[in-house]
Amino acid sequence: MAFATYKPKQFNLSGLSGISDETLEMHFTLYEGYVTNTNELNERVAELVRGGKVDDERTIVFSELKRRLGFEYNGMILHEYYFENMKKQGGGDAAGEFRSAVEEAYGGYENWKADFTAVGMMRGIGWAICYQDPTSGTPVNVWVDEHHVNNLAGYTPLLVMDVWEHAFLRDYAPAEKGKYIDSFFSNINWTAVEKRIEDSRQLVTSR
């Protein structure tokens, strides 16, 4: 039995506005840890399967490895979405299909942005994610706790913002999360966001 083996992706984000290279280097190292841990968990589960130990009531190893996988895997994937939807000299306002979708859903682009920002400002560790509903195509802003709690099954991530403290504490004080969110918006790669909503269109129309 063999699971997929994942490799860390490389991201050239040096020179972002308001997010230092030092923060990025630390963040890339953290992300690589999620990749490593995902691969290790998959291999340990595979060993248990090969050894016929998946239903051994005397151990909780199998169940705990399975539970941990969602945390590590989502930590890997959400970081990839996050890094991919930023770029040097990004920012500005959204345009195209994404903007039209959020304007229709929220009654205006600024209303959507205020809602997304408010999600990011919520207390706790996690992510602010603008998903697309796979049934209606409607964009919806969601808080994801840690990496795996409240992640909506089947929804497509369009814009992903990391709001764990490690994403901004090297650059801003704990009470300055709002400044980090402003910096995030000044670095958004709207081309990547637009591609995500275009790629998801077929999934929406096929339901």
Steps between C-alpha positions, in 0.01 A plus 500: 500500500633845411362852533603803296830659597484879512783742428519861624418756236728799448364855518683816394340761724801709602423870521134489599350819640470491879590130532871461556732250336586378851135417564478323165810289562364389837163435341646290218685288758176448690322402180772249414441344842137435409615330179744282694244411766235411240741260330605345831141451615406332173798267524427406861136425413615291203729300731208426733285391206773274364549353846129436554487726806221738401241343731716420800287609797806503726647805327371843400786560259304444178208724598723780624711495184183518291365792703830687477519466123223753438687763700836445330367455146274805516788698649704410193230575243368823655851642514540424129176686422616790719844536345361458148246781543770756580764664285742791504333818375160339531198654662252747361137403477356181361360499149341257258280208597608498865402863551167451325426197719575673831312813398191295425529295819586783740336800336834658416872431493569712810234307692672173409842637596368625836351158570820317402708736716263449795542123468878547508472716812313234696670375815681171468748324276405401151415625154267742326391336175271618224350179365271437206183306575506200261121504458423867440841638405458763772818619677486475878752612763575238763712468814700177513624409847859369501507329156221249504205619709222667296670420169193467277494172305481548125542878510776653285747738672524821296694728737689366803649716778707353783417669831700278732726728703813366332381666178553851640663516846851567364365808324214619723403504866225255608249784505590603144341214312301756302822645358606152390165451326549832320843377390352173382254686279784708356669177384207298363561331168156560352598311186535182708164565668333556163645175366358310797148626442528430128629146566214435743230611256468154344456340843216740580316458171531120506299453822 
